[in-house]
Short mmCIF file of C-alpha atoms in Angstrom, two decimals:
data_model
loop_
_atom_site.label_atom_id
_atom_site.label_comp_id
_atom_site.label_asym_id
_atom_site.label_seq_id
_atom_site.Cartn_x
_atom_site.Cartn_y
_atom_site.Cartn_z
CA MET A 1274 -8.14 -33.17 -51.52
CA ALA A 1275 -8.07 -30.06 -53.72
CA ASP A 1276 -4.68 -28.73 -54.80
CA ASP A 1277 -5.78 -25.10 -54.40
CA PRO A 1278 -4.81 -24.22 -50.80
CA ARG A 1279 -7.76 -21.83 -50.60
CA SER A 1280 -10.28 -24.52 -51.48
CA PRO A 1281 -11.65 -25.69 -48.10
CA ASP A 1282 -10.83 -29.27 -47.19
CA TRP A 1283 -13.43 -29.30 -44.43
CA ASN A 1284 -15.79 -27.12 -42.40
CA PRO A 1285 -14.96 -27.15 -38.67
CA ARG A 1286 -18.28 -25.41 -37.95
CA SER A 1287 -20.53 -27.85 -39.81
CA ASP A 1288 -23.27 -29.63 -37.90
CA GLU A 1289 -21.61 -32.94 -38.70
CA VAL A 1290 -18.31 -31.92 -37.11
CA LEU A 1291 -19.84 -30.15 -34.12
CA GLY A 1292 -22.15 -33.11 -33.52
CA ASP A 1293 -19.14 -35.27 -32.59
CA GLN A 1294 -15.92 -33.31 -32.76
CA ILE A 1295 -13.67 -36.09 -31.49
CA ARG A 1296 -14.79 -38.58 -34.17
CA ALA A 1297 -14.68 -35.89 -36.86
CA TYR A 1298 -11.09 -35.09 -35.94
CA ASP A 1299 -10.21 -38.80 -35.94
CA THR A 1300 -11.58 -39.01 -39.49
CA MET A 1301 -9.71 -35.92 -40.68
CA ARG A 1302 -6.47 -37.20 -39.17
CA ALA A 1303 -6.75 -40.28 -41.36
CA GLN A 1304 -8.05 -38.62 -44.52
CA CYS A 1305 -6.53 -35.12 -44.60
CA PRO A 1306 -4.03 -34.61 -41.77
CA VAL A 1307 -3.09 -31.08 -42.89
CA ALA A 1308 -6.28 -29.27 -43.90
CA TRP A 1309 -7.35 -25.79 -44.95
CA SER A 1310 -10.56 -24.10 -43.84
CA ASP A 1311 -11.77 -20.52 -43.73
CA TYR A 1312 -12.36 -20.82 -39.96
CA GLN A 1313 -9.20 -22.51 -38.65
CA HIS A 1314 -6.94 -21.76 -41.64
CA TRP A 1315 -4.32 -24.56 -41.68
CA THR A 1316 -5.18 -27.29 -39.17
CA LEU A 1317 -2.67 -29.93 -38.10
CA PHE A 1318 -4.21 -33.22 -36.94
CA ARG A 1319 -1.16 -35.49 -36.51
CA HIS A 1320 1.09 -35.76 -33.50
CA ARG A 1321 4.33 -35.63 -35.49
CA ASP A 1322 3.30 -32.49 -37.39
CA VAL A 1323 2.30 -30.79 -34.15
CA MET A 1324 5.61 -31.76 -32.56
CA ARG A 1325 7.47 -30.32 -35.54
CA VAL A 1326 5.71 -26.98 -35.01
CA LEU A 1327 6.34 -26.99 -31.27
CA GLU A 1328 10.05 -27.69 -31.73
CA ASP A 1329 10.61 -25.07 -34.45
CA HIS A 1330 9.49 -21.72 -33.08
CA GLN A 1331 11.64 -19.92 -35.65
CA THR A 1332 9.47 -21.20 -38.50
CA PHE A 1333 6.20 -21.42 -36.59
CA SER A 1334 5.90 -18.25 -34.54
CA SER A 1335 3.62 -17.82 -31.53
CA ALA A 1336 3.05 -14.16 -32.43
CA ALA A 1337 -0.24 -15.04 -34.12
CA SER A 1338 -2.37 -12.40 -32.39
CA ASN A 1339 -2.79 -8.73 -33.25
CA HIS A 1340 -2.84 -7.92 -29.53
CA VAL A 1341 -0.22 -8.02 -26.78
CA SER A 1342 -0.06 -11.57 -25.45
CA VAL A 1343 2.36 -12.16 -22.56
CA PRO A 1344 4.11 -14.56 -22.85
CA ASN A 1345 1.96 -16.89 -25.00
CA GLY A 1346 2.22 -14.74 -28.11
CA MET A 1347 5.97 -14.22 -27.92
CA ASP A 1348 8.99 -16.08 -29.29
CA PRO A 1349 12.50 -16.33 -27.88
CA PRO A 1350 14.44 -14.22 -27.09
CA GLU A 1351 11.58 -11.81 -26.25
CA HIS A 1352 9.63 -14.64 -24.58
CA THR A 1353 12.48 -15.82 -22.33
CA PRO A 1354 12.65 -13.10 -19.61
CA TYR A 1355 8.87 -13.18 -19.11
CA ARG A 1356 8.96 -16.95 -18.80
CA ARG A 1357 11.76 -16.65 -16.24
CA VAL A 1358 9.58 -14.34 -14.15
CA ILE A 1359 6.55 -16.62 -14.34
CA GLU A 1360 7.98 -20.05 -13.56
CA PRO A 1361 8.68 -19.52 -9.81
CA TYR A 1362 4.96 -18.97 -9.21
CA PHE A 1363 4.44 -22.65 -10.10
CA SER A 1364 7.37 -24.10 -8.17
CA LYS A 1365 7.05 -27.07 -5.82
CA ARG A 1366 7.23 -24.71 -2.87
CA ALA A 1367 4.49 -22.47 -4.26
CA MET A 1368 2.27 -25.48 -4.94
CA SER A 1369 2.86 -26.85 -1.45
CA GLU A 1370 1.87 -23.54 0.10
CA PHE A 1371 -1.31 -23.29 -1.98
CA GLU A 1372 -2.40 -26.92 -1.58
CA PRO A 1373 -4.32 -26.51 1.73
CA THR A 1374 -6.41 -23.69 0.23
CA CYS A 1375 -7.04 -25.75 -2.87
CA ARG A 1376 -8.15 -28.74 -0.81
CA SER A 1377 -10.47 -26.65 1.34
CA ILE A 1378 -12.20 -25.21 -1.74
CA ALA A 1379 -12.53 -28.64 -3.35
CA ARG A 1380 -13.87 -30.28 -0.17
CA ASN A 1381 -16.43 -27.56 0.47
CA LEU A 1382 -17.72 -27.77 -3.10
CA VAL A 1383 -17.98 -31.57 -3.01
CA ASN A 1384 -19.83 -31.35 0.31
CA SER A 1385 -22.27 -28.85 -1.21
CA LEU A 1386 -23.31 -31.16 -4.04
CA PRO A 1387 -26.80 -32.67 -3.71
CA ASP A 1388 -26.95 -36.33 -2.67
CA GLY A 1389 -29.20 -38.42 -4.88
CA GLN A 1390 -30.62 -35.49 -6.82
CA PRO A 1391 -29.80 -34.44 -10.41
CA PHE A 1392 -27.50 -31.46 -10.80
CA ASP A 1393 -25.50 -29.83 -13.57
CA VAL A 1394 -21.82 -30.65 -13.06
CA VAL A 1395 -20.75 -27.63 -15.12
CA GLU A 1396 -22.74 -25.00 -13.24
CA LYS A 1397 -22.63 -26.45 -9.73
CA PHE A 1398 -19.16 -27.96 -9.65
CA SER A 1399 -16.63 -27.60 -12.45
CA ARG A 1400 -17.14 -23.91 -13.24
CA ALA A 1401 -17.53 -23.03 -9.57
CA PHE A 1402 -14.29 -24.83 -8.74
CA ALA A 1403 -12.40 -23.06 -11.54
CA LEU A 1404 -13.65 -19.64 -10.46
CA GLN A 1405 -12.97 -20.11 -6.77
CA ILE A 1406 -9.58 -21.71 -7.22
CA GLN A 1407 -8.35 -19.05 -9.66
CA CYS A 1408 -9.45 -16.16 -7.47
CA ALA A 1409 -7.84 -17.80 -4.44
CA PHE A 1410 -4.55 -18.39 -6.27
CA MET A 1411 -4.38 -14.83 -7.57
CA GLY A 1412 -5.50 -13.27 -4.30
CA TRP A 1413 -8.71 -11.86 -5.75
CA PRO A 1414 -11.81 -11.21 -3.61
CA ASP A 1415 -14.75 -13.60 -3.48
CA SER A 1416 -16.90 -10.75 -4.78
CA LEU A 1417 -15.37 -11.40 -8.22
CA HIS A 1418 -16.79 -14.95 -8.43
CA GLU A 1419 -20.16 -13.96 -9.87
CA PRO A 1420 -18.91 -11.21 -12.24
CA LEU A 1421 -16.28 -13.61 -13.58
CA ARG A 1422 -18.88 -16.37 -13.94
CA GLN A 1423 -21.04 -14.05 -16.03
CA TRP A 1424 -17.98 -12.93 -17.97
CA VAL A 1425 -17.08 -16.54 -18.85
CA LEU A 1426 -20.58 -17.08 -20.25
CA LYS A 1427 -20.51 -13.86 -22.28
CA ASN A 1428 -17.04 -14.63 -23.60
CA HIS A 1429 -18.15 -18.10 -24.66
CA ARG A 1430 -21.24 -16.79 -26.47
CA ALA A 1431 -19.27 -14.10 -28.28
CA THR A 1432 -16.57 -16.55 -29.35
CA LEU A 1433 -19.06 -19.09 -30.66
CA ALA A 1434 -20.91 -16.40 -32.59
CA ARG A 1435 -17.62 -15.03 -33.96
CA ASP A 1436 -18.98 -11.61 -33.00
CA ARG A 1437 -15.86 -9.45 -33.07
CA GLN A 1438 -17.56 -6.44 -31.52
CA ALA A 1439 -18.94 -8.52 -28.66
CA MET A 1440 -15.56 -10.21 -28.19
CA ALA A 1441 -13.87 -6.80 -27.98
CA GLU A 1442 -16.43 -5.59 -25.43
CA VAL A 1443 -15.97 -8.72 -23.33
CA ALA A 1444 -12.18 -8.34 -23.44
CA HIS A 1445 -12.51 -4.70 -22.37
CA GLU A 1446 -14.75 -5.72 -19.48
CA PHE A 1447 -12.16 -8.19 -18.23
CA ASP A 1448 -9.39 -5.62 -18.57
CA ASP A 1449 -11.43 -3.28 -16.38
CA TYR A 1450 -11.46 -5.91 -13.63
CA ILE A 1451 -7.68 -6.20 -13.87
CA HIS A 1452 -7.16 -2.42 -13.85
CA ASP A 1453 -9.29 -2.15 -10.69
CA LEU A 1454 -7.25 -4.88 -8.99
CA LEU A 1455 -3.98 -3.19 -9.90
CA GLU A 1456 -5.18 0.25 -8.83
CA THR A 1457 -6.48 -1.05 -5.50
CA ARG A 1458 -3.03 -2.46 -4.75
CA ARG A 1459 -1.26 0.73 -5.79
CA GLN A 1460 -3.45 2.81 -3.52
CA ALA A 1461 -2.81 0.40 -0.64
CA GLY A 1462 0.95 0.82 -1.03
CA VAL A 1463 2.85 -1.14 1.61
CA ASN A 1464 -0.49 -2.43 2.91
CA ALA A 1465 -1.32 -4.19 -0.37
CA PRO A 1466 -2.09 -7.88 0.13
CA ALA A 1467 0.91 -10.20 -0.15
CA ASP A 1468 -0.49 -12.28 -2.98
CA VAL A 1469 0.42 -13.39 -6.48
CA THR A 1470 -1.07 -10.31 -8.14
CA THR A 1471 0.84 -7.89 -5.92
CA SER A 1472 4.02 -9.89 -6.39
CA LEU A 1473 3.69 -9.79 -10.18
CA MET A 1474 3.35 -6.02 -10.03
CA GLU A 1475 6.76 -5.88 -8.35
CA GLU A 1476 8.52 -8.13 -10.88
CA ARG A 1477 11.04 -6.71 -13.33
CA VAL A 1478 11.61 -7.76 -16.93
CA ASN A 1479 14.84 -6.68 -18.59
CA GLY A 1480 15.50 -4.44 -15.61
CA ARG A 1481 12.16 -2.59 -15.66
CA PRO A 1482 8.70 -3.11 -14.15
CA MET A 1483 6.09 -4.60 -16.42
CA THR A 1484 3.70 -2.11 -17.97
CA ASP A 1485 0.00 -2.23 -17.16
CA ALA A 1486 -0.61 -3.56 -20.67
CA GLU A 1487 1.83 -6.42 -20.03
CA LEU A 1488 0.39 -7.18 -16.59
CA THR A 1489 -3.15 -7.13 -17.94
CA SER A 1490 -2.23 -9.45 -20.79
CA LEU A 1491 -0.42 -11.83 -18.45
CA LEU A 1492 -3.27 -11.95 -15.94
CA ARG A 1493 -5.82 -12.30 -18.74
CA ASN A 1494 -3.95 -15.25 -20.23
CA TRP A 1495 -3.59 -16.95 -16.85
CA THR A 1496 -7.20 -16.42 -15.87
CA VAL A 1497 -8.99 -17.12 -19.15
CA GLY A 1498 -6.91 -20.27 -19.66
CA GLU A 1499 -7.46 -21.43 -16.11
CA LEU A 1500 -11.20 -20.81 -15.99
CA GLY A 1501 -11.82 -22.55 -19.30
CA THR A 1502 -9.53 -25.53 -19.08
CA ILE A 1503 -10.00 -26.42 -15.41
CA SER A 1504 -13.78 -26.30 -15.73
CA ALA A 1505 -13.67 -28.36 -18.93
CA SER A 1506 -11.26 -30.83 -17.33
CA VAL A 1507 -13.46 -31.51 -14.31
CA SER A 1508 -16.53 -32.08 -16.47
CA ILE A 1509 -14.59 -34.43 -18.78
CA LEU A 1510 -13.22 -36.40 -15.83
CA LEU A 1511 -16.61 -36.91 -14.19
CA ASN A 1512 -18.23 -37.88 -17.46
CA TYR A 1513 -15.49 -40.43 -18.17
CA LEU A 1514 -15.62 -41.94 -14.68
CA SER A 1515 -19.41 -42.25 -14.89
CA GLU A 1516 -18.93 -44.27 -18.10
CA HIS A 1517 -16.09 -46.37 -16.62
CA PRO A 1518 -17.09 -47.34 -13.06
CA ASP A 1519 -14.27 -49.89 -12.87
CA ILE A 1520 -11.66 -47.17 -13.36
CA ARG A 1521 -13.48 -44.90 -10.92
CA GLN A 1522 -13.48 -47.63 -8.29
CA SER A 1523 -9.82 -48.40 -8.90
CA LEU A 1524 -8.89 -44.75 -8.44
CA ALA A 1525 -11.07 -44.48 -5.33
CA ASN A 1526 -9.30 -47.52 -3.90
CA GLY A 1527 -5.92 -45.96 -4.58
CA THR A 1528 -4.82 -48.86 -6.77
CA ALA A 1529 -3.98 -46.64 -9.76
CA GLY A 1530 -1.97 -43.46 -10.08
CA LEU A 1531 -4.50 -40.63 -9.98
CA SER A 1532 -2.36 -37.91 -11.60
CA ASP A 1533 -1.38 -40.11 -14.53
CA ALA A 1534 -4.97 -41.27 -14.89
CA ILE A 1535 -6.21 -37.69 -15.05
CA ASP A 1536 -3.67 -36.82 -17.75
CA GLU A 1537 -4.65 -39.89 -19.74
CA ILE A 1538 -8.39 -39.18 -19.60
CA LEU A 1539 -7.70 -35.63 -20.75
CA ARG A 1540 -5.49 -36.93 -23.54
CA MET A 1541 -8.46 -38.80 -24.96
CA ASP A 1542 -10.90 -35.90 -24.50
CA ALA A 1543 -9.15 -32.54 -24.69
CA PRO A 1544 -10.09 -29.67 -22.35
CA LEU A 1545 -8.02 -27.28 -24.50
CA MET A 1546 -8.83 -27.91 -28.13
CA SER A 1547 -6.16 -25.92 -29.95
CA ASN A 1548 -3.52 -23.21 -30.10
CA ARG A 1549 -2.32 -21.04 -32.94
CA ARG A 1550 0.97 -20.31 -34.69
CA ILE A 1551 1.93 -18.29 -37.77
CA THR A 1552 4.48 -19.29 -40.39
CA THR A 1553 7.52 -17.05 -40.81
CA ARG A 1554 8.57 -18.59 -44.13
CA ASP A 1555 7.24 -20.85 -46.86
CA VAL A 1556 7.16 -24.37 -45.52
CA GLU A 1557 6.05 -27.87 -46.51
CA ILE A 1558 4.32 -29.93 -43.88
CA GLY A 1559 2.32 -33.11 -44.31
CA GLY A 1560 2.67 -32.84 -48.06
CA ARG A 1561 1.07 -29.38 -48.18
CA GLN A 1562 2.83 -26.18 -49.23
CA ILE A 1563 2.09 -23.41 -46.74
CA PRO A 1564 3.20 -19.84 -47.51
CA ALA A 1565 4.80 -17.45 -45.05
CA GLY A 1566 2.37 -15.46 -42.93
CA GLU A 1567 -0.25 -18.22 -42.70
CA LYS A 1568 -2.08 -19.07 -39.49
CA ILE A 1569 -1.70 -22.63 -38.18
CA THR A 1570 -4.15 -24.33 -35.82
CA ILE A 1571 -2.47 -26.93 -33.60
CA LEU A 1572 -5.33 -29.30 -32.84
CA TRP A 1573 -4.44 -30.91 -29.53
CA ALA A 1574 -7.79 -32.72 -29.56
CA SER A 1575 -6.57 -34.71 -32.58
CA ALA A 1576 -2.80 -34.95 -32.08
CA ASN A 1577 -3.28 -36.51 -28.64
CA ARG A 1578 -5.37 -39.28 -30.21
CA ASP A 1579 -2.99 -40.13 -33.06
CA GLU A 1580 -3.03 -43.90 -33.59
CA ARG A 1581 0.56 -43.82 -34.86
CA VAL A 1582 1.66 -42.77 -31.39
CA PHE A 1583 -0.98 -44.08 -28.98
CA GLY A 1584 -2.45 -47.10 -30.77
CA ASP A 1585 -6.16 -47.27 -29.96
CA PRO A 1586 -6.80 -43.64 -28.97
CA ASP A 1587 -9.56 -44.67 -26.57
CA ALA A 1588 -7.51 -47.28 -24.71
CA PHE A 1589 -6.80 -46.21 -21.13
CA CYS A 1590 -3.01 -46.63 -20.80
CA PRO A 1591 -1.68 -43.90 -18.49
CA LYS A 1592 1.90 -45.10 -18.09
CA LYS A 1593 2.34 -46.15 -21.70
CA ASN A 1594 1.12 -42.83 -23.07
CA ARG A 1595 2.54 -40.48 -20.45
CA ASP A 1596 5.70 -39.38 -22.27
CA GLN A 1597 3.95 -38.58 -25.57
CA ASN A 1598 0.94 -36.83 -24.04
CA LEU A 1599 0.65 -33.22 -25.26
CA LEU A 1600 -1.94 -32.19 -22.68
CA TYR A 1601 0.30 -29.35 -21.51
CA GLY A 1602 2.13 -28.84 -24.79
CA ALA A 1603 5.86 -29.21 -25.40
CA GLY A 1604 8.88 -27.14 -26.33
CA VAL A 1605 9.60 -23.59 -25.17
CA HIS A 1606 5.89 -22.90 -24.73
CA VAL A 1607 5.08 -25.93 -22.59
CA CYS A 1608 2.45 -24.70 -20.14
CA PRO A 1609 4.17 -23.04 -17.15
CA GLY A 1610 1.02 -23.52 -15.08
CA ALA A 1611 0.98 -27.30 -15.54
CA PRO A 1612 2.07 -27.96 -11.91
CA LEU A 1613 -0.83 -25.86 -10.64
CA ALA A 1614 -3.38 -27.44 -12.96
CA ARG A 1615 -2.20 -30.95 -12.10
CA MET A 1616 -2.37 -30.23 -8.39
CA GLU A 1617 -5.83 -28.68 -8.62
CA LEU A 1618 -7.23 -31.57 -10.63
CA ARG A 1619 -5.61 -34.19 -8.43
CA ILE A 1620 -6.99 -32.62 -5.28
CA VAL A 1621 -10.50 -32.03 -6.57
CA MET A 1622 -10.66 -35.64 -7.77
CA GLU A 1623 -9.24 -36.96 -4.47
CA GLU A 1624 -11.96 -35.11 -2.58
CA PHE A 1625 -14.67 -36.19 -5.00
CA LEU A 1626 -13.66 -39.86 -5.00
CA ALA A 1627 -13.36 -39.91 -1.21
CA ALA A 1628 -16.86 -38.50 -0.73
CA VAL A 1629 -18.81 -40.09 -3.58
CA ASP A 1630 -19.84 -43.73 -3.73
CA THR A 1631 -21.92 -43.70 -6.92
CA LEU A 1632 -21.81 -41.54 -10.04
CA LYS A 1633 -24.21 -41.85 -12.95
CA PRO A 1634 -25.89 -39.73 -15.64
CA ALA A 1635 -29.20 -38.16 -14.69
CA PRO A 1636 -32.05 -40.10 -16.34
CA ASP A 1637 -34.08 -38.49 -19.12
CA GLU A 1638 -31.58 -35.65 -19.51
CA GLN A 1639 -28.95 -35.35 -22.23
CA PRO A 1640 -25.55 -33.77 -21.73
CA GLU A 1641 -24.50 -31.01 -24.09
CA ARG A 1642 -20.98 -30.85 -25.44
CA ALA A 1643 -19.20 -27.52 -25.59
CA ALA A 1644 -18.32 -26.46 -29.14
CA PHE A 1645 -14.95 -25.47 -30.52
CA PRO A 1646 -12.89 -23.62 -29.37
CA THR A 1647 -14.05 -24.87 -25.96
CA GLY A 1648 -13.60 -28.43 -24.74
CA GLY A 1649 -15.64 -30.43 -22.27
CA PHE A 1650 -19.33 -29.83 -21.66
CA SER A 1651 -21.71 -26.91 -21.49
CA TYR A 1652 -24.27 -29.04 -19.61
CA LEU A 1653 -23.64 -32.31 -17.80
CA PRO A 1654 -26.53 -33.63 -15.68
CA MET A 1655 -25.40 -36.19 -13.07
CA ILE A 1656 -26.56 -37.92 -9.92
CA ILE A 1657 -24.15 -38.85 -7.14
CA GLY A 1658 -24.54 -40.97 -4.07
CA LYS A 1659 -22.35 -39.90 -1.18
CA ARG A 1660 -20.53 -42.28 1.12
CA GLN A 1661 -22.13 -42.72 4.51
CA GLY A 1662 -20.16 -42.04 7.64
#
């Protein structure tokens, strides 16, 4: 590859890469594991390089955004008190209390799916589940389902087009939703609903309440991440199980650990493609010299398929690969919402597997992959056959 760090090593937006991102990343991992591009800047493809970044937040800072990002875009010690506030919302007790609501949403959605007729998994199931489950967890009204669904689509279009003005407008629209939710609770006073959003408004960081800017950033990060990754995860899982009926049957029979299986499928096919960091000093990584102030793209979709760690990246080995799986990250920024995501995915798959006897692609229709920075599918036509009785 070229010695000049500003000479692109690859084009993440080329038709060749977007046509099969997973295979393109596999190729780059072997040929140029630390690569420069105008779009992603420095991209890390190998597991060990990603782990080095995750374990060294002093050199690889999370403050890679120009906007307030709570707590994702913070480093210790600033990050620590926010993280301490957040973690109890994903405790075992909190998950246990939310599980019945989660199961009811999942069951109702599975029951609503057409039997024996083609349908789009993304529109009718995965996105609907993500929207309903997030609103229920946060305590938001059902009336937000459709506006948020439209917002997700607009956000995706703006991001793909790299339209900064449209992205800013979409972000402002979401912030307006949050401001309305906060104001409604303030006006309700002691009669405000006892939900996660109200509780967050009462939290204190360093002895003071969070500002509206901090609350908005926190709720934006939770919601945008949840809506995107949960929807992508469900579509990936159903696609994989349609291609591997033996694994689907094993999971339906309860002869394999469902949670580990879900994590393993999502290791092979990432719902969250990447995260960003910024270098705080000159550093050498993977044989490349990277100056201070450079943006780094951590490519989960490649690191989690690294042959040096996992062997055949497409081999289904849940227990073997569990400890090295970076599905929820690692280090101080390991995803605090992992317990919630794991519970939601386990429950939606339990309900789906219990109700569905057959799962296959719809004939004469082609699925459409989502494009970076989104994982999963934008269109996934399927036919299910429901169990009788």
